PDB file of C-alpha atoms and ligand atoms in Angstrom:
ATOM      1  CA  UNK A   1      15.133   2.402  12.912  1.00  0.00           C
ATOM      2  CA  UNK A   2      12.868   1.764   9.999  1.00  0.00           C
ATOM      3  CA  UNK A   3      11.300   4.783   8.347  1.00  0.00           C
ATOM      4  CA  UNK A   4       8.945   3.445   5.653  1.00  0.00           C
ATOM      5  CA  UNK A   5       7.349  -0.003   5.378  1.00  0.00           C
ATOM      6  CA  UNK A   6       5.315  -0.859   2.313  1.00  0.00           C
ATOM      7  CA  UNK A   7       3.091  -3.890   1.868  1.00  0.00           C
ATOM      8  CA  UNK A   8       1.762  -5.615  -1.234  1.00  0.00           C
ATOM      9  CA  UNK A   9      -1.408  -6.998   0.340  1.00  0.00           C
ATOM     10  CA  UNK A  10      -2.030 -10.202  -1.587  1.00  0.00           C
ATOM     11  CA  UNK A  11      -3.971 -13.432  -1.119  1.00  0.00           C
ATOM     12  CA  UNK A  12      -7.461 -12.242  -0.192  1.00  0.00           C
ATOM     13  CA  UNK A  13      -9.110 -14.283  -2.940  1.00  0.00           C
ATOM     14  CA  UNK A  14      -7.302 -17.483  -1.989  1.00  0.00           C
ATOM     15  CA  UNK A  15      -8.123 -16.914   1.689  1.00  0.00           C
ATOM     16  CA  UNK A  16     -11.829 -16.746   0.811  1.00  0.00           C
ATOM     17  CA  UNK A  17     -11.619 -19.702  -1.568  1.00  0.00           C
ATOM     18  CA  UNK A  18     -10.094 -21.877   1.165  1.00  0.00           C
ATOM     19  CA  UNK A  19     -13.266 -21.180   3.134  1.00  0.00           C
ATOM     20  CA  UNK A  20     -15.636 -21.737   0.225  1.00  0.00           C
ATOM     21  CA  UNK A  21     -16.635 -18.057   0.237  1.00  0.00           C
ATOM     22  CA  UNK A  22     -16.739 -15.408  -2.498  1.00  0.00           C
ATOM     23  CA  UNK A  23     -13.534 -13.413  -3.063  1.00  0.00           C
ATOM     24  CA  UNK A  24     -15.012 -10.256  -1.565  1.00  0.00           C
ATOM     25  CA  UNK A  25     -15.178 -12.020   1.801  1.00  0.00           C
ATOM     26  CA  UNK A  26     -11.360 -12.113   1.751  1.00  0.00           C
ATOM     27  CA  UNK A  27     -11.174  -8.419   0.913  1.00  0.00           C
ATOM     28  CA  UNK A  28     -13.460  -7.639   3.868  1.00  0.00           C
ATOM     29  CA  UNK A  29     -11.307  -9.649   6.260  1.00  0.00           C
ATOM     30  CA  UNK A  30      -8.265  -7.916   4.790  1.00  0.00           C
ATOM     31  CA  UNK A  31      -9.529  -4.604   6.155  1.00  0.00           C
ATOM     32  CA  UNK A  32      -8.960  -5.965   9.685  1.00  0.00           C
ATOM     33  CA  UNK A  33      -5.338  -6.678   8.742  1.00  0.00           C
ATOM     34  CA  UNK A  34      -4.981  -3.089   7.502  1.00  0.00           C
ATOM     35  CA  UNK A  35      -6.207  -1.897  10.890  1.00  0.00           C
ATOM     36  CA  UNK A  36      -3.779  -4.224  12.708  1.00  0.00           C
ATOM     37  CA  UNK A  37      -0.667  -3.117  10.804  1.00  0.00           C
ATOM     38  CA  UNK A  38      -1.660   0.552  11.048  1.00  0.00           C
ATOM     39  CA  UNK A  39      -2.033   0.298  14.831  1.00  0.00           C
ATOM     40  CA  UNK A  40       1.263  -1.582  15.071  1.00  0.00           C
ATOM     41  CA  UNK A  41       3.089   1.198  13.193  1.00  0.00           C
ATOM     42  CA  UNK A  42       1.679   3.813  15.570  1.00  0.00           C
ATOM     43  CA  UNK A  43       2.623   1.660  18.565  1.00  0.00           C
ATOM     44  CA  UNK A  44       6.117   0.838  17.292  1.00  0.00           C
ATOM     45  CA  UNK A  45       6.926   4.362  16.125  1.00  0.00           C
ATOM     46  CA  UNK A  46       7.185   3.640  12.382  1.00  0.00           C
ATOM     47  CA  UNK A  47       6.413   6.970  10.682  1.00  0.00           C
ATOM     48  CA  UNK A  48       5.465   5.809   7.144  1.00  0.00           C
ATOM     49  CA  UNK A  49       3.268   2.874   6.104  1.00  0.00           C
ATOM     50  CA  UNK A  50       2.105   2.338   2.547  1.00  0.00           C
ATOM     51  CA  UNK A  51      -0.240  -0.305   1.242  1.00  0.00           C
ATOM     52  CA  UNK A  52      -0.799  -1.507  -2.320  1.00  0.00           C
ATOM     53  CA  UNK A  53      -4.582  -1.857  -2.383  1.00  0.00           C
ATOM     54  CA  UNK A  54      -5.501  -1.804  -6.084  1.00  0.00           C
ATOM     55  CA  UNK A  55      -3.337  -1.746  -9.188  1.00  0.00           C
ATOM     56  CA  UNK A  56      -4.041  -0.224 -12.589  1.00  0.00           C
ATOM     57  CA  UNK A  57      -4.194  -3.827 -13.848  1.00  0.00           C
ATOM     58  CA  UNK A  58      -6.795  -4.724 -11.201  1.00  0.00           C
ATOM     59  CA  UNK A  59      -9.358  -2.654 -13.183  1.00  0.00           C
ATOM     60  CA  UNK A  60      -9.408  -5.675 -15.500  1.00  0.00           C
ATOM     61  CA  UNK A  61     -11.037  -7.884 -12.846  1.00  0.00           C
ATOM     62  CA  UNK A  62     -14.750  -8.723 -13.007  1.00  0.00           C
ATOM     63  CA  UNK A  63     -16.859  -5.582 -12.672  1.00  0.00           C
ATOM     64  CA  UNK A  64     -18.573  -6.865  -9.541  1.00  0.00           C
ATOM     65  CA  UNK A  65     -15.291  -7.435  -7.694  1.00  0.00           C
ATOM     66  CA  UNK A  66     -14.005  -3.998  -8.759  1.00  0.00           C
ATOM     67  CA  UNK A  67     -17.109  -2.217  -7.521  1.00  0.00           C
ATOM     68  CA  UNK A  68     -17.132  -4.142  -4.233  1.00  0.00           C
ATOM     69  CA  UNK A  69     -13.494  -3.160  -3.672  1.00  0.00           C
ATOM     70  CA  UNK A  70     -14.283   0.504  -4.332  1.00  0.00           C
ATOM     71  CA  UNK A  71     -17.299   0.315  -1.988  1.00  0.00           C
ATOM     72  CA  UNK A  72     -15.127  -1.298   0.667  1.00  0.00           C
ATOM     73  CA  UNK A  73     -12.639   1.537   0.332  1.00  0.00           C
ATOM     74  CA  UNK A  74     -15.410   4.135   0.765  1.00  0.00           C
ATOM     75  CA  UNK A  75     -16.978   2.267   3.741  1.00  0.00           C
ATOM     76  CA  UNK A  76     -13.634   1.773   5.477  1.00  0.00           C
ATOM     77  CA  UNK A  77     -12.812   5.461   5.262  1.00  0.00           C
ATOM     78  CA  UNK A  78     -16.073   6.284   7.051  1.00  0.00           C
ATOM     79  CA  UNK A  79     -15.618   3.551   9.683  1.00  0.00           C
ATOM     80  CA  UNK A  80     -11.958   4.245  10.428  1.00  0.00           C
ATOM     81  CA  UNK A  81     -12.036   8.034  10.417  1.00  0.00           C
ATOM     82  CA  UNK A  82     -12.241   8.498  14.192  1.00  0.00           C
ATOM     83  CA  UNK A  83      -9.502   5.911  14.822  1.00  0.00           C
ATOM     84  CA  UNK A  84      -7.217   7.628  12.312  1.00  0.00           C
ATOM     85  CA  UNK A  85      -7.817  11.007  13.946  1.00  0.00           C
ATOM     86  CA  UNK A  86      -7.420   9.576  17.470  1.00  0.00           C
ATOM     87  CA  UNK A  87      -4.116   7.904  16.584  1.00  0.00           C
ATOM     88  CA  UNK A  88      -2.530  10.880  14.814  1.00  0.00           C
ATOM     89  CA  UNK A  89      -2.606   9.211  11.408  1.00  0.00           C
ATOM     90  CA  UNK A  90      -2.301  11.300   8.259  1.00  0.00           C
ATOM     91  CA  UNK A  91      -4.143   9.517   5.443  1.00  0.00           C
ATOM     92  CA  UNK A  92      -3.239   9.813   1.765  1.00  0.00           C
ATOM     93  CA  UNK A  93      -4.227   8.032  -1.432  1.00  0.00           C
ATOM     94  CA  UNK A  94      -1.769   7.928  -4.337  1.00  0.00           C
ATOM     95  CA  UNK A  95      -2.396   6.620  -7.824  1.00  0.00           C
ATOM     96  CA  UNK A  96      -4.276   7.440 -10.988  1.00  0.00           C
ATOM     97  CA  UNK A  97      -7.066   9.247  -9.164  1.00  0.00           C
ATOM     98  CA  UNK A  98      -8.711  10.319 -12.436  1.00  0.00           C
ATOM     99  CA  UNK A  99      -9.994   6.741 -12.841  1.00  0.00           C
ATOM    100  CA  UNK A 100     -11.838   6.779  -9.501  1.00  0.00           C
ATOM    101  CA  UNK A 101     -15.499   7.752  -9.353  1.00  0.00           C
ATOM    102  CA  UNK A 102     -15.896  11.472  -8.596  1.00  0.00           C
ATOM    103  CA  UNK A 103     -17.726  10.579  -5.344  1.00  0.00           C
ATOM    104  CA  UNK A 104     -14.930   8.319  -4.093  1.00  0.00           C
ATOM    105  CA  UNK A 105     -12.274  10.803  -5.157  1.00  0.00           C
ATOM    106  CA  UNK A 106     -14.054  13.596  -3.276  1.00  0.00           C
ATOM    107  CA  UNK A 107     -14.459  11.432  -0.136  1.00  0.00           C
ATOM    108  CA  UNK A 108     -10.731  10.658  -0.244  1.00  0.00           C
ATOM    109  CA  UNK A 109      -9.789  14.326  -0.612  1.00  0.00           C
ATOM    110  CA  UNK A 110     -12.028  15.171   2.329  1.00  0.00           C
ATOM    111  CA  UNK A 111     -10.420  12.560   4.593  1.00  0.00           C
ATOM    112  CA  UNK A 112      -6.948  13.634   3.465  1.00  0.00           C
ATOM    113  CA  UNK A 113      -7.787  17.187   4.502  1.00  0.00           C
ATOM    114  CA  UNK A 114      -9.343  16.134   7.809  1.00  0.00           C
ATOM    115  CA  UNK A 115      -6.321  14.020   8.789  1.00  0.00           C
ATOM    116  CA  UNK A 116      -3.665  16.388   7.417  1.00  0.00           C
ATOM    117  CA  UNK A 117      -2.516  17.267  10.942  1.00  0.00           C
ATOM    118  CA  UNK A 118      -1.681  13.636  11.865  1.00  0.00           C
ATOM    119  CA  UNK A 119       1.902  13.609  13.129  1.00  0.00           C
ATOM    120  CA  UNK A 120       2.500  10.017  14.259  1.00  0.00           C
ATOM    121  CA  UNK A 121       2.063   8.056  11.045  1.00  0.00           C
ATOM    122  CA  UNK A 122       1.465   8.767   7.380  1.00  0.00           C
ATOM    123  CA  UNK A 123      -0.669   5.983   5.942  1.00  0.00           C
ATOM    124  CA  UNK A 124      -0.559   5.879   2.153  1.00  0.00           C
ATOM    125  CA  UNK A 125      -2.987   3.734   0.207  1.00  0.00           C
ATOM    126  CA  UNK A 126      -1.914   3.090  -3.375  1.00  0.00           C
ATOM    127  CA  UNK A 127      -5.131   2.921  -5.355  1.00  0.00           C
ATOM    128  CA  UNK A 128      -5.296   2.599  -9.132  1.00  0.00           C
ATOM    129  CA  UNK A 129      -1.516   2.698  -9.025  1.00  0.00           C
ATOM    130  CA  UNK A 130       1.152   1.156 -11.175  1.00  0.00           C
ATOM    131  CA  UNK A 131       4.855   1.867 -11.286  1.00  0.00           C
ATOM    132  CA  UNK A 132       5.031   2.266 -15.069  1.00  0.00           C
ATOM    133  CA  UNK A 133       2.035   4.603 -15.082  1.00  0.00           C
ATOM    134  CA  UNK A 134       3.739   6.692 -12.382  1.00  0.00           C
ATOM    135  CA  UNK A 135       7.036   6.944 -14.292  1.00  0.00           C
ATOM    136  CA  UNK A 136       5.170   7.763 -17.515  1.00  0.00           C
ATOM    137  CA  UNK A 137       3.073  10.553 -15.987  1.00  0.00           C
ATOM    138  CA  UNK A 138       6.130  11.926 -14.190  1.00  0.00           C
ATOM    139  CA  UNK A 139       8.171  11.998 -17.402  1.00  0.00           C
ATOM    140  CA  UNK A 140       5.392  13.797 -19.271  1.00  0.00           C
ATOM    141  CA  UNK A 141       4.953  16.458 -16.594  1.00  0.00           C
ATOM    142  CA  UNK A 142       8.695  16.895 -16.174  1.00  0.00           C
ATOM    143  CA  UNK A 143       9.117  17.429 -19.929  1.00  0.00           C
ATOM    144  CA  UNK A 144       6.234  19.923 -20.013  1.00  0.00           C
ATOM    145  CA  UNK A 145       7.682  21.916 -17.129  1.00  0.00           C
ATOM    146  CA  UNK A 146      11.337  21.538 -18.062  1.00  0.00           C
ATOM    147  CA  UNK A 147      12.114  19.884 -14.722  1.00  0.00           C
ATOM    148  CA  UNK A 148      15.245  17.876 -13.953  1.00  0.00           C
ATOM    149  CA  UNK A 149      14.551  15.374 -11.161  1.00  0.00           C
ATOM    150  CA  UNK A 150      11.988  12.668 -11.923  1.00  0.00           C
ATOM    151  CA  UNK A 151      11.467  11.923  -8.214  1.00  0.00           C
ATOM    152  CA  UNK A 152       9.863  15.367  -7.893  1.00  0.00           C
ATOM    153  CA  UNK A 153       7.166  14.391 -10.414  1.00  0.00           C
ATOM    154  CA  UNK A 154       6.294  10.893  -9.237  1.00  0.00           C
ATOM    155  CA  UNK A 155       3.109  10.724  -7.145  1.00  0.00           C
ATOM    156  CA  UNK A 156       5.416   9.847  -4.249  1.00  0.00           C
ATOM    157  CA  UNK A 157       7.237  13.212  -4.375  1.00  0.00           C
ATOM    158  CA  UNK A 158       8.162  14.034  -0.789  1.00  0.00           C
ATOM    159  CA  UNK A 159       7.608  10.451   0.414  1.00  0.00           C
ATOM    160  CA  UNK A 160      10.777   8.625   1.507  1.00  0.00           C
ATOM    161  CA  UNK A 161      11.584   5.484  -0.517  1.00  0.00           C
ATOM    162  CA  UNK A 162      10.417   2.302   1.219  1.00  0.00           C
ATOM    163  CA  UNK A 163      13.079   0.624   3.352  1.00  0.00           C
ATOM    164  CA  UNK A 164      11.142  -2.620   3.347  1.00  0.00           C
ATOM    165  CA  UNK A 165       8.558  -4.058   0.963  1.00  0.00           C
ATOM    166  CA  UNK A 166       6.589  -7.018   2.289  1.00  0.00           C
ATOM    167  CA  UNK A 167       4.527  -9.195  -0.054  1.00  0.00           C
ATOM    168  CA  UNK A 168       2.093 -11.705   1.386  1.00  0.00           C
ATOM    169  CA  UNK A 169       0.627 -14.903  -0.094  1.00  0.00           C
ATOM    170  CA  UNK A 170       3.805 -16.516  -1.412  1.00  0.00           C
ATOM    171  CA  UNK A 171       4.070 -14.613  -4.706  1.00  0.00           C
ATOM    172  CA  UNK A 172       7.595 -13.387  -5.352  1.00  0.00           C
ATOM    173  CA  UNK A 173       7.149 -10.541  -7.805  1.00  0.00           C
ATOM    174  CA  UNK A 174       6.685  -6.772  -7.785  1.00  0.00           C
ATOM    175  CA  UNK A 175       3.537  -6.699  -9.990  1.00  0.00           C
ATOM    176  CA  UNK A 176       4.206  -3.172 -11.296  1.00  0.00           C
ATOM    177  CA  UNK A 177       4.360  -1.605  -7.840  1.00  0.00           C
ATOM    178  CA  UNK A 178       6.966   1.004  -6.813  1.00  0.00           C
ATOM    179  CA  UNK A 179       9.421   0.382  -9.681  1.00  0.00           C
ATOM    180  CA  UNK A 180      11.448   3.564  -9.273  1.00  0.00           C
ATOM    181  CA  UNK A 181      11.136   3.907  -5.514  1.00  0.00           C
ATOM    182  CA  UNK A 182      12.114   0.290  -4.721  1.00  0.00           C
ATOM    183  CA  UNK A 183      15.670   0.750  -6.031  1.00  0.00           C
ATOM    184  CA  UNK A 184      17.240  -0.114  -2.665  1.00  0.00           C
ATOM    185  CA  UNK A 185      14.291  -1.551  -0.758  1.00  0.00           C
ATOM    186  CA  UNK A 186      14.688  -4.814   1.114  1.00  0.00           C
ATOM    187  CA  UNK A 187      12.074  -7.459   0.283  1.00  0.00           C
ATOM    188  CA  UNK A 188      10.373  -9.904   2.623  1.00  0.00           C
ATOM    189  CA  UNK A 189       8.105 -12.527   1.080  1.00  0.00           C
ATOM    190  CA  UNK A 190       5.788 -14.472   3.334  1.00  0.00           C
ATOM    191  CA  UNK A 191       3.386 -17.314   2.544  1.00  0.00           C
ATOM    192  CA  UNK A 192       0.825 -15.871   4.964  1.00  0.00           C
ATOM    193  CA  UNK A 193      -2.303 -14.689   3.128  1.00  0.00           C
ATOM    194  CA  UNK A 194      -3.163 -11.029   3.706  1.00  0.00           C
ATOM    195  CA  UNK A 195      -6.315 -11.630   5.860  1.00  0.00           C
ATOM    196  CA  UNK A 196      -4.132 -13.721   8.218  1.00  0.00           C
ATOM    197  CA  UNK A 197      -1.321 -11.137   8.344  1.00  0.00           C
ATOM    198  CA  UNK A 198      -1.584  -9.482  11.741  1.00  0.00           C
ATOM    199  CA  UNK A 199       0.794  -8.082  14.370  1.00  0.00           C
ATOM    200  CA  UNK A 200       2.859 -11.260  14.886  1.00  0.00           C
ATOM    201  CA  UNK A 201       3.500 -11.738  11.154  1.00  0.00           C
ATOM    202  CA  UNK A 202       4.363  -8.053  10.867  1.00  0.00           C
ATOM    203  CA  UNK A 203       6.823  -8.313  13.774  1.00  0.00           C
ATOM    204  CA  UNK A 204       8.446 -11.346  12.123  1.00  0.00           C
ATOM    205  CA  UNK A 205       8.891  -9.423   8.838  1.00  0.00           C
ATOM    206  CA  UNK A 206      10.442  -6.470  10.691  1.00  0.00           C
ATOM    207  CA  UNK A 207      12.798  -8.834  12.538  1.00  0.00           C
ATOM    208  CA  UNK A 208      13.915 -10.278   9.216  1.00  0.00           C
ATOM    209  CA  UNK A 209      14.506  -6.761   7.902  1.00  0.00           C
ATOM    210  CA  UNK A 210      16.591  -5.930  10.981  1.00  0.00           C
ATOM    211  CA  UNK A 211      18.976  -8.797  10.153  1.00  0.00           C
ATOM    212  CA  UNK A 212      19.681  -7.494   6.626  1.00  0.00           C
ATOM    213  CA  UNK A 213      22.922  -5.752   5.708  1.00  0.00           C
ATOM    214  CA  UNK A 214      22.155  -2.810   3.418  1.00  0.00           C
ATOM    215  CA  UNK A 215      25.160  -1.705   1.403  1.00  0.00           C
ATOM    216  CA  UNK A 216      23.766   0.546  -1.350  1.00  0.00           C
ATOM    217  CA  UNK A 217      26.443  -0.643  -3.742  1.00  0.00           C
ATOM    218  CA  UNK A 218      29.269   0.311  -1.446  1.00  0.00           C
ATOM    219  CA  UNK A 219      31.796  -1.703   0.554  1.00  0.00           C
ATOM    220  CA  UNK A 220      31.280  -1.919   4.278  1.00  0.00           C
TER     221      UNK A 220
HETATM  222  C1  LIG B 301      -5.141  -8.827  -2.984  1.00  0.00           C
HETATM  223  O1  LIG B 301      -5.734 -10.065  -2.990  1.00  0.00           O
HETATM  224  C2  LIG B 301      -6.136  -7.689  -3.164  1.00  0.00           C
HETATM  225  C3  LIG B 301      -6.103  -7.063  -4.484  1.00  0.00           C
HETATM  226  C4  LIG B 301      -5.203  -7.248  -5.413  1.00  0.00           C
HETATM  227  C5  LIG B 301      -7.162  -6.122  -4.791  1.00  0.00           C
HETATM  228  P1  LIG B 301      -6.157 -10.793  -4.343  1.00  0.00           P
HETATM  229  O2  LIG B 301      -7.545 -10.377  -4.667  1.00  0.00           O
HETATM  230  O3  LIG B 301      -5.149 -10.577  -5.390  1.00  0.00           O
HETATM  231  O4  LIG B 301      -6.160 -12.311  -3.882  1.00  0.00           O
HETATM  232  P2  LIG B 301      -5.574 -13.566  -4.655  1.00  0.00           P
HETATM  233  O5  LIG B 301      -4.165 -13.217  -5.036  1.00  0.00           O
HETATM  234  O6  LIG B 301      -6.447 -13.778  -5.836  1.00  0.00           O
HETATM  235  O7  LIG B 301      -5.639 -14.677  -3.659  1.00  0.00           O
HETATM  236  C1  LIG B 302      -0.826  -7.018  -6.721  1.00  0.00           C
HETATM  237  O1  LIG B 302      -1.592  -8.171  -6.551  1.00  0.00           O
HETATM  238  C2  LIG B 302      -1.685  -5.814  -6.558  1.00  0.00           C
HETATM  239  C3  LIG B 302      -2.180  -5.569  -5.195  1.00  0.00           C
HETATM  240  C4  LIG B 302      -1.886  -6.261  -4.136  1.00  0.00           C
HETATM  241  C5  LIG B 302      -3.030  -4.436  -5.078  1.00  0.00           C
HETATM  242  P1  LIG B 302      -2.215  -8.960  -7.781  1.00  0.00           P
HETATM  243  O2  LIG B 302      -2.906 -10.143  -7.201  1.00  0.00           O
HETATM  244  O3  LIG B 302      -3.008  -8.055  -8.617  1.00  0.00           O
HETATM  245  O4  LIG B 302      -0.889  -9.375  -8.586  1.00  0.00           O
HETATM  246  P2  LIG B 302      -0.597 -10.577  -9.574  1.00  0.00           P
HETATM  247  O5  LIG B 302      -1.687 -10.593 -10.589  1.00  0.00           O
HETATM  248  O6  LIG B 302      -0.598 -11.838  -8.764  1.00  0.00           O
HETATM  249  O7  LIG B 302       0.772 -10.282 -10.123  1.00  0.00           O
HETATM  250 MG1  LIG B 303      -3.432 -11.530  -5.914  1.00  0.00          MG
END
């Protein structure tokens, strides 16, 4: 059984470009893929799904694309709220939340509170997240508090490490995602662009994961 699947959702811009459309068109279509994989996790009994939606580095994109992405996030939370509640989904956003607009941050907190009772799936959206930022902020807080275990200070404290990390669009890199947490994650890379990644592609990635032999440094 797989406990936590994480996805680096990549290729929206190229998907739009192939169709002669602006990049934001790919991001909009990508929301339908988010819905599809979320529903599949509920249906297949996978308790944790996390999605890399926006990195700390992505703030360096053109202002218009950044604001459209933030708007899309806000709109999607409104549109999907009832579905999340109806499906028993607990929604969380992890990342450098201080960089979000106060309005978006407040809307996120509200939805997190409203869905806190969801007991089928925890859906984590990594927004304004980077692995090095996370380790840095954890180290600073741990030093200030005299703590011992860095995992307790990462924004993912209490979240199981991902068993599987899927990256779409053919890129084979981690792009500053879950650097600490991915220590023993399996990786599946697919050429499928994120807006085309639906249930069948997800099933195929899970089948590939099922064929892997995880040894954690030991001898089996
Ligand atoms: C992923 O798609 C979404 C974000 C990183 C916000 P991209 O926007 O990176 O699409 P490509 O990689 O340029 O095709
Ligand atoms: C990684 O995709 C970040 C997200 C999917 C949110 P990018 O498109 O930003 O990564 P690079 O630039 O190809 O490494
Ligand atoms: Mg990309």
